[in-house]
XYZ file of C-alpha atoms in Angstrom:
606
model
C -25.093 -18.623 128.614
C -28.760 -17.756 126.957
C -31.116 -15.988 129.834
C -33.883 -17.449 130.995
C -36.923 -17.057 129.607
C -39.715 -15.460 130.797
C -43.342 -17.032 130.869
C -45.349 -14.469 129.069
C -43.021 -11.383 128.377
C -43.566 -9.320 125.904
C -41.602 -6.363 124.444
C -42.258 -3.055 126.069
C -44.059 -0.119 124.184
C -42.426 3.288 123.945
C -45.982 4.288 125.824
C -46.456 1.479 128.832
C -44.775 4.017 131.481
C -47.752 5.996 130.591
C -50.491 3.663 130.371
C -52.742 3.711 133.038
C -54.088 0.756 134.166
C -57.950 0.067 133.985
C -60.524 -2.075 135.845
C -59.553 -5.085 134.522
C -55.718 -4.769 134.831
C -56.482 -3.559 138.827
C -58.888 -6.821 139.462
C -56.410 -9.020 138.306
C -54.166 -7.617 140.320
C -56.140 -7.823 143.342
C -56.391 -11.398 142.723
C -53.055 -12.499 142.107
C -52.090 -10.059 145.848
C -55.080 -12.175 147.038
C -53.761 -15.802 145.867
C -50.232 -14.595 147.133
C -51.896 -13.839 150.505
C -53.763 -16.941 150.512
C -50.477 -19.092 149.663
C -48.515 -17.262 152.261
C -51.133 -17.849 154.711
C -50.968 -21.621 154.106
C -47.699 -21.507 154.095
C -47.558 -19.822 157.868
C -50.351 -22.651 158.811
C -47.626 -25.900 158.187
C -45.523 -27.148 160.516
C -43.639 -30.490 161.710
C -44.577 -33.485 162.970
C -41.573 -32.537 165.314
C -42.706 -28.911 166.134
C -46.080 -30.265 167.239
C -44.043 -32.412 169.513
C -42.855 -29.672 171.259
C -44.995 -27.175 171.325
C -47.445 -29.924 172.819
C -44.757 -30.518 175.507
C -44.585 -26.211 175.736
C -48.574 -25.891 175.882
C -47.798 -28.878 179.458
C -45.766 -26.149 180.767
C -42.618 -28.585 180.438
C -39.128 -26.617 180.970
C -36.825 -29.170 181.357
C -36.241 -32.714 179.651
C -33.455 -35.310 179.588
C -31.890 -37.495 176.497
C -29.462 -38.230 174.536
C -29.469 -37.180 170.448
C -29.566 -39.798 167.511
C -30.544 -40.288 164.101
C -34.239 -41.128 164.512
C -35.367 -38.793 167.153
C -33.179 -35.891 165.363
C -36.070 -34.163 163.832
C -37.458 -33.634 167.170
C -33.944 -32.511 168.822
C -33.938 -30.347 165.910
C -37.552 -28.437 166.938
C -36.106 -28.350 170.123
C -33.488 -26.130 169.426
C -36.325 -23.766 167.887
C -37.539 -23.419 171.268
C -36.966 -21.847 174.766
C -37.163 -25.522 176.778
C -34.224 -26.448 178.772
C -32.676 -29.849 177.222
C -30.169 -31.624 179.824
C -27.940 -33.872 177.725
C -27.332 -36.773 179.519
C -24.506 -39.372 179.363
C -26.730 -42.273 178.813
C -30.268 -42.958 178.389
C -30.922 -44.765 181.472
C -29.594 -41.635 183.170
C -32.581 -39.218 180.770
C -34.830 -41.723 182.519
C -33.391 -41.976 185.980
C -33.159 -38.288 185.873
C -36.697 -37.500 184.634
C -38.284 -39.424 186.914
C -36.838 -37.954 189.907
C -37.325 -34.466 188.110
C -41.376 -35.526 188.749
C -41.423 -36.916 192.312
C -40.116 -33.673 193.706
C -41.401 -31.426 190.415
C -44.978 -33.367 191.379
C -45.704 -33.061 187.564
C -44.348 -35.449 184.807
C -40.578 -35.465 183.960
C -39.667 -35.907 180.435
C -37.034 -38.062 178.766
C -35.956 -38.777 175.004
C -33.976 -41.237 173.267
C -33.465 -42.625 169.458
C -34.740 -45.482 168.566
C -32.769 -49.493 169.076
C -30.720 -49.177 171.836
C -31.551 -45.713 172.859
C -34.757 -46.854 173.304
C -34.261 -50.386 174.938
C -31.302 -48.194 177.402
C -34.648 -46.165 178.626
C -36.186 -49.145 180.062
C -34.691 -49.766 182.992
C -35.345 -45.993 184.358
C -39.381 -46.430 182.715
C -39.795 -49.781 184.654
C -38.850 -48.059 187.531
C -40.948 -45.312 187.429
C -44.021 -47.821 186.668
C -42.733 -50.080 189.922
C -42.898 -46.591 191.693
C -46.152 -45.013 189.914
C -43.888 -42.027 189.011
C -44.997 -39.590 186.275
C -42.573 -40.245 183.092
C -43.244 -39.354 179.457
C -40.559 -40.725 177.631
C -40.464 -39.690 173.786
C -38.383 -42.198 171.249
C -36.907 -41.915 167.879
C -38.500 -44.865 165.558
C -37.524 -45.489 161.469
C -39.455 -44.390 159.430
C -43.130 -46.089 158.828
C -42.122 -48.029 155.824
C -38.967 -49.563 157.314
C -41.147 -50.610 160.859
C -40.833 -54.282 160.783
C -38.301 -54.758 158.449
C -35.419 -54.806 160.817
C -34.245 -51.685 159.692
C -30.719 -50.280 161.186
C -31.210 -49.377 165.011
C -35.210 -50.978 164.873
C -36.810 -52.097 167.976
C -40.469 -52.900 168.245
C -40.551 -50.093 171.656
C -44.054 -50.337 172.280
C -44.077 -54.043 172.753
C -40.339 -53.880 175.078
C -42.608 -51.418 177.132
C -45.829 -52.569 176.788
C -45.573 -54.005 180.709
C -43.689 -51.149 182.132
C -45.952 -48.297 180.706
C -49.200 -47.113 182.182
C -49.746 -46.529 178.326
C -47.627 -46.232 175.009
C -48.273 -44.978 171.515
C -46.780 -45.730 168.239
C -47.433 -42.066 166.589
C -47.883 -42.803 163.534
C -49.938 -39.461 161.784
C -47.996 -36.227 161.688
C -51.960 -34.592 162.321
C -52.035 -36.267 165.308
C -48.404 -36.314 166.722
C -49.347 -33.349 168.807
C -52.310 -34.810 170.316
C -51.204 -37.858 171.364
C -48.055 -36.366 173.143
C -50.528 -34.314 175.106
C -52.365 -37.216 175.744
C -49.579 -39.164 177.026
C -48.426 -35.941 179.226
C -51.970 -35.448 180.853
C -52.230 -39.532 181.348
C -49.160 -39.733 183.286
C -49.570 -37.553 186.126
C -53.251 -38.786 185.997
C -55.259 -40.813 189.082
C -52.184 -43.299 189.801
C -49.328 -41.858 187.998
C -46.828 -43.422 185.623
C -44.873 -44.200 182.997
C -45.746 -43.572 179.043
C -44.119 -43.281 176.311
C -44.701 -42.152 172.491
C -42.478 -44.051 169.402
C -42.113 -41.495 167.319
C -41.290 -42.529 163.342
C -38.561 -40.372 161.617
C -41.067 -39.557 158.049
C -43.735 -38.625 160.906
C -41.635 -36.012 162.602
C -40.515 -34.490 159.539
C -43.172 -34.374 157.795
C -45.793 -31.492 157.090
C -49.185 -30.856 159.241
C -51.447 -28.275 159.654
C -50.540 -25.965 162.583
C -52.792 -26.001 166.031
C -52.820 -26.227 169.537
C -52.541 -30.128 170.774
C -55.106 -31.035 173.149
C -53.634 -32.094 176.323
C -56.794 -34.921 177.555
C -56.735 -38.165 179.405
C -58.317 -40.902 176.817
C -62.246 -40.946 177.364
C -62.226 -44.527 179.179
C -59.935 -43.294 181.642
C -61.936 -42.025 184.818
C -60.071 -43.025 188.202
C -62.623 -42.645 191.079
C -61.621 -39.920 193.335
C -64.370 -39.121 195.787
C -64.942 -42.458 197.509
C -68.122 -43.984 197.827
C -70.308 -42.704 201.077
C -70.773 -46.114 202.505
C -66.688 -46.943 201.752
C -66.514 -43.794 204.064
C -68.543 -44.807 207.061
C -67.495 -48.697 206.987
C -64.241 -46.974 207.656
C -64.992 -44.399 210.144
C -66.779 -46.655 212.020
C -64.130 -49.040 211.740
C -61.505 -46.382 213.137
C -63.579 -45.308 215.676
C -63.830 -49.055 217.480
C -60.482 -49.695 216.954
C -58.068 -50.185 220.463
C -54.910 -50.579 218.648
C -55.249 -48.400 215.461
C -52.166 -47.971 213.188
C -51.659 -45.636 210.264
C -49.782 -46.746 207.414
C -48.751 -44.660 204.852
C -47.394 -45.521 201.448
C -46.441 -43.802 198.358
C -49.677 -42.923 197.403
C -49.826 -40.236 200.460
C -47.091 -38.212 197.988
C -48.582 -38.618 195.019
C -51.921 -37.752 195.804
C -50.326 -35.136 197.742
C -52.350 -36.334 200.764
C -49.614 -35.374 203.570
C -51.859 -32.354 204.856
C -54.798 -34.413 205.314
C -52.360 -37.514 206.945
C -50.697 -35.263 209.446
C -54.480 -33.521 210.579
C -55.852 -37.081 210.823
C -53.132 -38.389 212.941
C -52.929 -35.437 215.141
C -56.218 -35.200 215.656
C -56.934 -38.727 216.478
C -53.724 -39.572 218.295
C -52.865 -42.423 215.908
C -49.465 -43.910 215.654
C -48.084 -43.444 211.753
C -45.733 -45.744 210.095
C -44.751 -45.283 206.369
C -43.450 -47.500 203.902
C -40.371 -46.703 202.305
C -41.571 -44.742 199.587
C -43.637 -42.593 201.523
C -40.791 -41.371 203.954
C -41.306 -37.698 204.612
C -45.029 -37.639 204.072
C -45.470 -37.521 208.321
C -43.096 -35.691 210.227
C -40.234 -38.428 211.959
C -39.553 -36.113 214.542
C -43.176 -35.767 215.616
C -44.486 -38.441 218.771
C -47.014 -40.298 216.819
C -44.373 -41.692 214.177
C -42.480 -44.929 214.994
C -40.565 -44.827 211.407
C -40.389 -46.847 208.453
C -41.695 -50.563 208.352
C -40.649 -53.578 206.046
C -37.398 -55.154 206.054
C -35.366 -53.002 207.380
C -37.754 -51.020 209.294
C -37.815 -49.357 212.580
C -38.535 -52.105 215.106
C -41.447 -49.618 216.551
C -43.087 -49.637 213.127
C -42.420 -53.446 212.864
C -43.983 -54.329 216.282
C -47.035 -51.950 215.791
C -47.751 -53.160 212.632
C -47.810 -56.903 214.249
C -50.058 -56.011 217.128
C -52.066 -53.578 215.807
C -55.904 -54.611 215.439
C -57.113 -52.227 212.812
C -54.718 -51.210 209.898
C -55.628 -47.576 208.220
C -53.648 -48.290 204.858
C -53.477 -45.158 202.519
C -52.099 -45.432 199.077
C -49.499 -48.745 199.483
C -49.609 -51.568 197.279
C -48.484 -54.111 200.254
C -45.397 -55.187 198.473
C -43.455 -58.319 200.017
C -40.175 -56.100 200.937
C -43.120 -53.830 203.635
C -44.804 -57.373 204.308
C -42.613 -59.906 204.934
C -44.517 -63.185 204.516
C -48.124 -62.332 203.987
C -49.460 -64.916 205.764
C -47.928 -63.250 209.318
C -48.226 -59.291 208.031
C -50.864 -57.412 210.712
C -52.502 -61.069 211.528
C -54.810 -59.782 214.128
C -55.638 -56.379 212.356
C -58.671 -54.838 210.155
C -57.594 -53.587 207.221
C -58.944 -50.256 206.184
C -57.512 -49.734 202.417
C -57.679 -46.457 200.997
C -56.083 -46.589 197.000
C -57.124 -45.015 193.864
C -56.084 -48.190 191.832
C -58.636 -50.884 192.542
C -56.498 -52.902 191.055
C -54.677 -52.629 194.343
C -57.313 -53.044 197.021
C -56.793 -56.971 198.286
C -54.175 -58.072 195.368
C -51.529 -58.906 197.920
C -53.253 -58.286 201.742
C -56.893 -58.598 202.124
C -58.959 -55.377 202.761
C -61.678 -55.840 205.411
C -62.972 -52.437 204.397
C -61.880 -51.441 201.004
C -61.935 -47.688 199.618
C -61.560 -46.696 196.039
C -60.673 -43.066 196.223
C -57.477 -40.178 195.829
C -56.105 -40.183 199.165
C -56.167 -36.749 200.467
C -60.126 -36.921 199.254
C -60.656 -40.394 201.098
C -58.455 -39.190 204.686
C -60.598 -35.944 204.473
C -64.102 -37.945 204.139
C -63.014 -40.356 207.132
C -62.212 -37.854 209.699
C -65.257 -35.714 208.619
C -67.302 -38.724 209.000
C -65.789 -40.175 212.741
C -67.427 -38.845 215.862
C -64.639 -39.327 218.261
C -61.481 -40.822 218.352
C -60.487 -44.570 218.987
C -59.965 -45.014 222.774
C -56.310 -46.151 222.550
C -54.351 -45.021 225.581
C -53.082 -48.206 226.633
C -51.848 -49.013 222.874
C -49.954 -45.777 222.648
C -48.012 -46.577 225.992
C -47.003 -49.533 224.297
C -46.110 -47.704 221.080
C -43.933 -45.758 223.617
C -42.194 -48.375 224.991
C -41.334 -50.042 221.717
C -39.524 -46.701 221.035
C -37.909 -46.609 223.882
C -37.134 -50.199 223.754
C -35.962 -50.384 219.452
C -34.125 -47.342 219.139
C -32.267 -46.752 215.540
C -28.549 -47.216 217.271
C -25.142 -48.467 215.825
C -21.784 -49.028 217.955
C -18.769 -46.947 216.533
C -15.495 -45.953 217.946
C -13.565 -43.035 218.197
C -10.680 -44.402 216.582
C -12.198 -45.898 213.429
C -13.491 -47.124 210.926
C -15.737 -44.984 209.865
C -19.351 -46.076 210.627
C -21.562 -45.033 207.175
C -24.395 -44.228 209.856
C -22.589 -41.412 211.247
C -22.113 -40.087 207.953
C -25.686 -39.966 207.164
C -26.255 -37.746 210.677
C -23.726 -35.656 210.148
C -24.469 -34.709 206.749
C -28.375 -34.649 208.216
C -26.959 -32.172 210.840
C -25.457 -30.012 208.093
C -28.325 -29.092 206.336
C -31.973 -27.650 206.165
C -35.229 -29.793 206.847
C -36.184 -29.592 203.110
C -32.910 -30.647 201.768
C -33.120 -33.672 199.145
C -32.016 -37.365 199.793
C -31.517 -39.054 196.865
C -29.671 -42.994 196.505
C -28.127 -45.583 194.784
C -29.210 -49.246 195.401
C -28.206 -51.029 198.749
C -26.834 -50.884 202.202
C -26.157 -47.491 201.680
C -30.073 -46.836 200.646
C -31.378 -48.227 203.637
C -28.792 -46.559 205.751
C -29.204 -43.215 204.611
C -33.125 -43.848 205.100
C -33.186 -44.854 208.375
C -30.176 -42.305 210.119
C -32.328 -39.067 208.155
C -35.103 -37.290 209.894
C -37.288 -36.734 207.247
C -39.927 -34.307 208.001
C -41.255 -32.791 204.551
C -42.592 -34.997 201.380
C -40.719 -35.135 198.093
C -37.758 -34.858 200.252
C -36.820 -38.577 199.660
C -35.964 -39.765 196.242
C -35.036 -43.091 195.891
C -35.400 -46.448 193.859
C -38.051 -48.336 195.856
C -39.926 -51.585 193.929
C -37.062 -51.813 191.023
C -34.215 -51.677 193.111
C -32.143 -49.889 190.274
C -28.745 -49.740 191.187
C -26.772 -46.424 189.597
C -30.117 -44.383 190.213
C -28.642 -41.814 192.873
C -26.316 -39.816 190.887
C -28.832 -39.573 187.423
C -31.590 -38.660 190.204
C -29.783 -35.761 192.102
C -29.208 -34.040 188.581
C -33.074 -34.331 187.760
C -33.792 -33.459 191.902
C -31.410 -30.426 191.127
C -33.083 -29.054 188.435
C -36.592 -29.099 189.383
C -35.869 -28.056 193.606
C -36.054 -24.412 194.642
C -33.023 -22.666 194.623
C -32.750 -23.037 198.176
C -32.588 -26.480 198.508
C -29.971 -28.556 199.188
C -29.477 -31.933 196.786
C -27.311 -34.801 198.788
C -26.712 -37.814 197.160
C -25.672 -41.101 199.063
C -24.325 -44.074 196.575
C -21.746 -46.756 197.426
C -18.832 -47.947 195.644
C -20.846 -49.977 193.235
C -23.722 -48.069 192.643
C -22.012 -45.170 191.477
C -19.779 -46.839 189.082
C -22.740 -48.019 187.843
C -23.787 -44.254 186.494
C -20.347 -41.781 187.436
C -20.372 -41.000 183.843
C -23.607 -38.729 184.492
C -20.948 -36.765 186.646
C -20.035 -35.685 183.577
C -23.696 -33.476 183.090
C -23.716 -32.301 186.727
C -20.362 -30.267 185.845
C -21.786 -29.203 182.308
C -25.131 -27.984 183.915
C -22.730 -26.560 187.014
C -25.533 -28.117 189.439
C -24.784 -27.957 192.920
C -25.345 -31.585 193.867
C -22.902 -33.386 197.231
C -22.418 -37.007 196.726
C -21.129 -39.102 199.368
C -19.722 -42.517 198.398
C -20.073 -44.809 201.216
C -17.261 -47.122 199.947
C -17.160 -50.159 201.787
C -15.342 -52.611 198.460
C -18.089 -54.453 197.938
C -21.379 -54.857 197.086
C -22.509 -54.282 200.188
C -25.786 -55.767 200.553
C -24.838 -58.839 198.177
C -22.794 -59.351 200.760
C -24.513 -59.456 203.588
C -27.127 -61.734 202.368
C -24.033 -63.688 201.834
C -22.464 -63.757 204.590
C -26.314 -64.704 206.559
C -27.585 -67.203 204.371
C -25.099 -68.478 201.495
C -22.572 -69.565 204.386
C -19.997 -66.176 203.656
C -19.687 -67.580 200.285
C -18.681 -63.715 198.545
C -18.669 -64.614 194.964
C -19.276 -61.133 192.758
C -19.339 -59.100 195.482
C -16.022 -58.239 196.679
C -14.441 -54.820 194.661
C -10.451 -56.060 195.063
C -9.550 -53.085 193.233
C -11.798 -49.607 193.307
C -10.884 -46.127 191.658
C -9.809 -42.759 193.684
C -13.228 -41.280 193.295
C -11.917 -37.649 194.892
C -9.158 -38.203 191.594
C -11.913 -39.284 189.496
C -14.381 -36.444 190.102
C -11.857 -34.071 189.683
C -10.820 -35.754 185.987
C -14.567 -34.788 185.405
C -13.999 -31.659 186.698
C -16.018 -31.871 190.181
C -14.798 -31.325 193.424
C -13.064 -34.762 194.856
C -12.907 -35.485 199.095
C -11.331 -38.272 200.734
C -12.137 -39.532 204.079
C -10.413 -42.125 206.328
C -11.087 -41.214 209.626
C -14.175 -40.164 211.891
C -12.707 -36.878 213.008
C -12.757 -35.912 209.700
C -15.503 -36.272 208.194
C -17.706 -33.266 209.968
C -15.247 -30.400 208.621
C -15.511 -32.428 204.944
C -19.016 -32.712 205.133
C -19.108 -28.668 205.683
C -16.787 -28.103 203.072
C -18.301 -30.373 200.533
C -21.857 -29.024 200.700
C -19.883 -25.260 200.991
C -18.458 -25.841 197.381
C -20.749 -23.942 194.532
C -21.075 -27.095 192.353
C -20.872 -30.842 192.220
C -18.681 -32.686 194.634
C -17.774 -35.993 195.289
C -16.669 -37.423 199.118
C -14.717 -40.957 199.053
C -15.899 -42.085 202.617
C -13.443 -45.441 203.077
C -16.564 -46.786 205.791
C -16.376 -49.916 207.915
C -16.397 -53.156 205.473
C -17.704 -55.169 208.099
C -21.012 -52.770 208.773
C -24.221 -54.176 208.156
C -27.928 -52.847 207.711
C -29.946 -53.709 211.071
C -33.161 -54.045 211.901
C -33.802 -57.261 208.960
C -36.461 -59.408 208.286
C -35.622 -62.176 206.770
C -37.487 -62.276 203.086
C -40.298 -64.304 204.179
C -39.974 -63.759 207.836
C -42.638 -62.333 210.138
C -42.295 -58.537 210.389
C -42.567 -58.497 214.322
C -39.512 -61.109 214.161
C -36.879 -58.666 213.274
C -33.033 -59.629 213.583
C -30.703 -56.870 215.142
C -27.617 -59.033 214.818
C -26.578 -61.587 212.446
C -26.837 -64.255 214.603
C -30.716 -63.547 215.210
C -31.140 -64.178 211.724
């Protein structure tokens, strides 16, 4: 084989070790180490599409995301590995979602997710159109073909932004690698953002990998987006004078007392004042249920304290809730003798479902804060609070169990309740066992409660205690209640919590069926159980322990307070099989439609 040759050689000279060089040989030197320095300087300047991607998520201060790998997001799982974030591979994409949401409703900052494109993508959805029912700060990053295959119905294509065009706050097809960066950060700062939520950026394989000038992404809510936080001065006396005439006031706090991070400013008003304080269901935690002034939760299968107050009441102080029909019942009978004081920094919100007599645009913390500073004295309510009284003393939250058995899934909630600290996490699947481990809990802290509230996503408990795990304090305890069906929908993510070696407790309140299918069976489809009977259901204590968990089984009522002990005493995920009464069913109920003040507490009522 001939050598190579050489671009200019020449043969040496007997005399060239001798030579010295002069000017001109040393200035073209110089420029040729110059041009090398320059070239090497560009060359330390270019990066990724995909590296911006990350380092835009680094420059957020994100640690910890949630996906699954595939062939169009690979570029960016490939940066990833380049850096120090924390990636949690999940089992399935709707579990990245599940988990990242609940990762930002006790984080209080966005969670993040990723996915390839097709059905990685279009699996995300269900966990993104939950966090948008539930205003919870998401940023979910996809995989997409590459820009010259969009449209074409390339292998795993789906057009993502238009699937989540209605379940985003915002999305963005990325489609500049000089820009990737940006519009990440712009998606991160948008989500947690006046009313958080969902967004998501498609990101196209040819724009991840290819080259772009290296800087620091910009991290900026669009220029059109300006959410009114101070509430107008007039908004704030209409209100205060409102409160301050009121003889039956009533405090009702949804989920927008946790995400503006308002509970402070709740628990001073309410104190101060004296004012009863009910919360809707995603708000549980944000005022203290052991404290006098709260009668519970209200909607459906609210406290009947909260229920009645709500119905007699004549001036509603509404922070942060978006009046959906499952807190209402029919609109029509919802506080019918009641002001309405509406405090929300969506004015999309204010009067879309109930009418606000005195509507406030306005964060809520900011908005409580202006009201109290602006009353002179308190409402004089002493004969409504009696009354408040003696609806608690009149609706307690009781069940009837017996010694013998079966277990009553109420019992386990308390006893698990008794077992831990006041900051220990709730989270839950989808159904009976949802609105029993709600209403048996004391919740006294916010973020405490993490749950699937507008969506009603069945399979969200187990996905959520991973992403509650990793973003609680050490400290704190993670309990997860599911039943039969809701954790079959999502026991693969079991899978993650061993991986990860999280120390999550789930208790299974197995009852065989779809539990609240089929109750609303038995009450209004004449006991017709089609579906909802599970004839045949897995060992779970056997099947946790296949994933390599710790696996309980429970049968009796003496049992269950030395199991709860030793469940939340193992150092890693565990899984208790409580066999619970079939027959148990979730009381008080409105009827969907019915008048809130008309709760049932038996079947027959209903």
């Amino acid at each position: 084989m001939s050598e190579p040759a050489v671009s200019g050689s020449r043969e040496p000279r007997p005399d060239d070790a001798e030579e010295t060089p002069d000017a001109a040989d040393s200035e073209t030197d110089a420029e040729s180490a110059d041009a090398a320095d320059a070239a090497g300087s560009e060359a330390a300047t270019k990066t990724t599409g995909a590296a911006a991607v990350v380092a835009a998520l680094e420059s957020n201060g994100v640690e910890t995301l949630f996906g699954v790998q595939g062939g169009a997001i690979m570029p960016v799982y490939d940066a990833l590995g380049r850096s120090s974030l924390h990636h949690v591979t999940m089992a399935h994409e709707q579990g990245a979602a599940h988990a990242a949401d609940a990762y930002g409703v006790v984080a209080g900052e966005p969670g993040v997710c990723l996915a390839t494109s097709g059905p990685g993508a279009t699996n995300l959805v269900t966990g993104i159109a939950d966090a948008d029912m539930d205003s919870d700060p998401v940023v979910a990053l996809t995989g997409q073909v590459p820009t010259e295959f969009v449209g074409n119905d390339a292998f795993q294509e789906t057009d993502t932004t238009g699937i989540t065009t209605p379940v985003t706050k915002e999305n963005y097809f990325a489609g500049d690698p000089d820009t990737v960066g940006d519009t990440v950060g712009e998606a991160f700062a948008l989500a947690g953002a006046g009313r958080p939520g969902p967004t998501l950026v498609d990101l196209p394989k040819d724009v991840t990998l290819s080259e772009t000038e290296a800087r620091e992404a910009t991290s900026e809510t669009p220029e059109h987006y300006d959410p009114q936080e101070v509430p107008d001065a007039d908004a704030v006396e209409a209100a205060a004078r409102t409160l301050e005439d009121a003889d039956r006031p009533l405090v009702l706090a949804g989920g927008g007392v946790v995400k503006g991070e308002a509970s402070d400013e709740l628990r001073a008003f309410a104190t101060e004042h004296d004012v009863p304080v009910a919360t809707s269901m995603p708000a549980v935690g944000t005022f203290p249920e052991d404290h006098d002034n709260s009668v519970g939760m209200i909607g459906m299968h609210g406290t009947g304290p909260a229920n009645m107050a709500v119905t007699h009441c004549d001036t509603l102080f509404a922070v942060g809730c978006r009046f959906d029909d499952r807190l209402t019942g029919g609109v029509e009978t919802f506080a019918p003798e009641a002001e309405v004081v509406h405090v929300d920094i969506d004015p999309a919100e204010i009067s879309k479902n109930v009418h606000a007599d005195v509507p406030v645009v306005g964060d809520a913390g900011t908005a409580i804060a202006a009201i109290a500073d602006e009353m002179d004295e308190s409402p004089d309510a002493d004969d409504w609070r009696e009354q408040v009284d003696d609806w608690q003393a009149e609706y307690p939250m009781t069940y009837h169990a017996s010694e013998d058995g079966p277990i009553k899934p109420q019992f386990v909630v308390e006893a698990f309740d008794e077992a831990t600290d006041d900051d220990a996490i709730v989270t839950t699947g989808v159904g009976q066992h949802q609105m029993w481990a709600v209403q048996f809990w004391t919740f006294t802290e916010p973020r405490t409660w993490v749950s699937s509230h507008g969506l009603g996503a069945m399979g969200y408990g187990l996905p959520a205690a991973i992403g509650a795990r990793l973003a609680a304090d050490d400290d704190q305890e993670v309990v997860c209640f599911d039943g039969d069906g809701s954790f079959l929908m999502t026991v693969q993510e079991l899978s993650v919590a061993v991986r990860e070696s999280l120390d999550i407790t789930v208790a299974v309140l197995n009852n065989e069926y779809i539990g609240m299918v089929r109750q609303w069976q038995d009450a209004f489809f004449d006991r017709n159980r089609v579906a909802s009977e599970y004839d045949w259901c897995p060992d779970f204590a056997t099947l946790a322990e296949a994933f390599g968990a710790k696996g309980f089984t429970v049968d009796h009522p003496d049992d269950v307070a030395d199991t709860v002990e030793a469940a939340m005493a193992y150092d890693g995920p565990s899984v208790v099989d409580f066999h619970i009464d079939p027959d148990e069913n979730v009381y008080p109920m409105v009827p969907s439609g019915g008048a809130n003040g008309k709760f049932a507490l038996s079947e027959g009522q209903l």
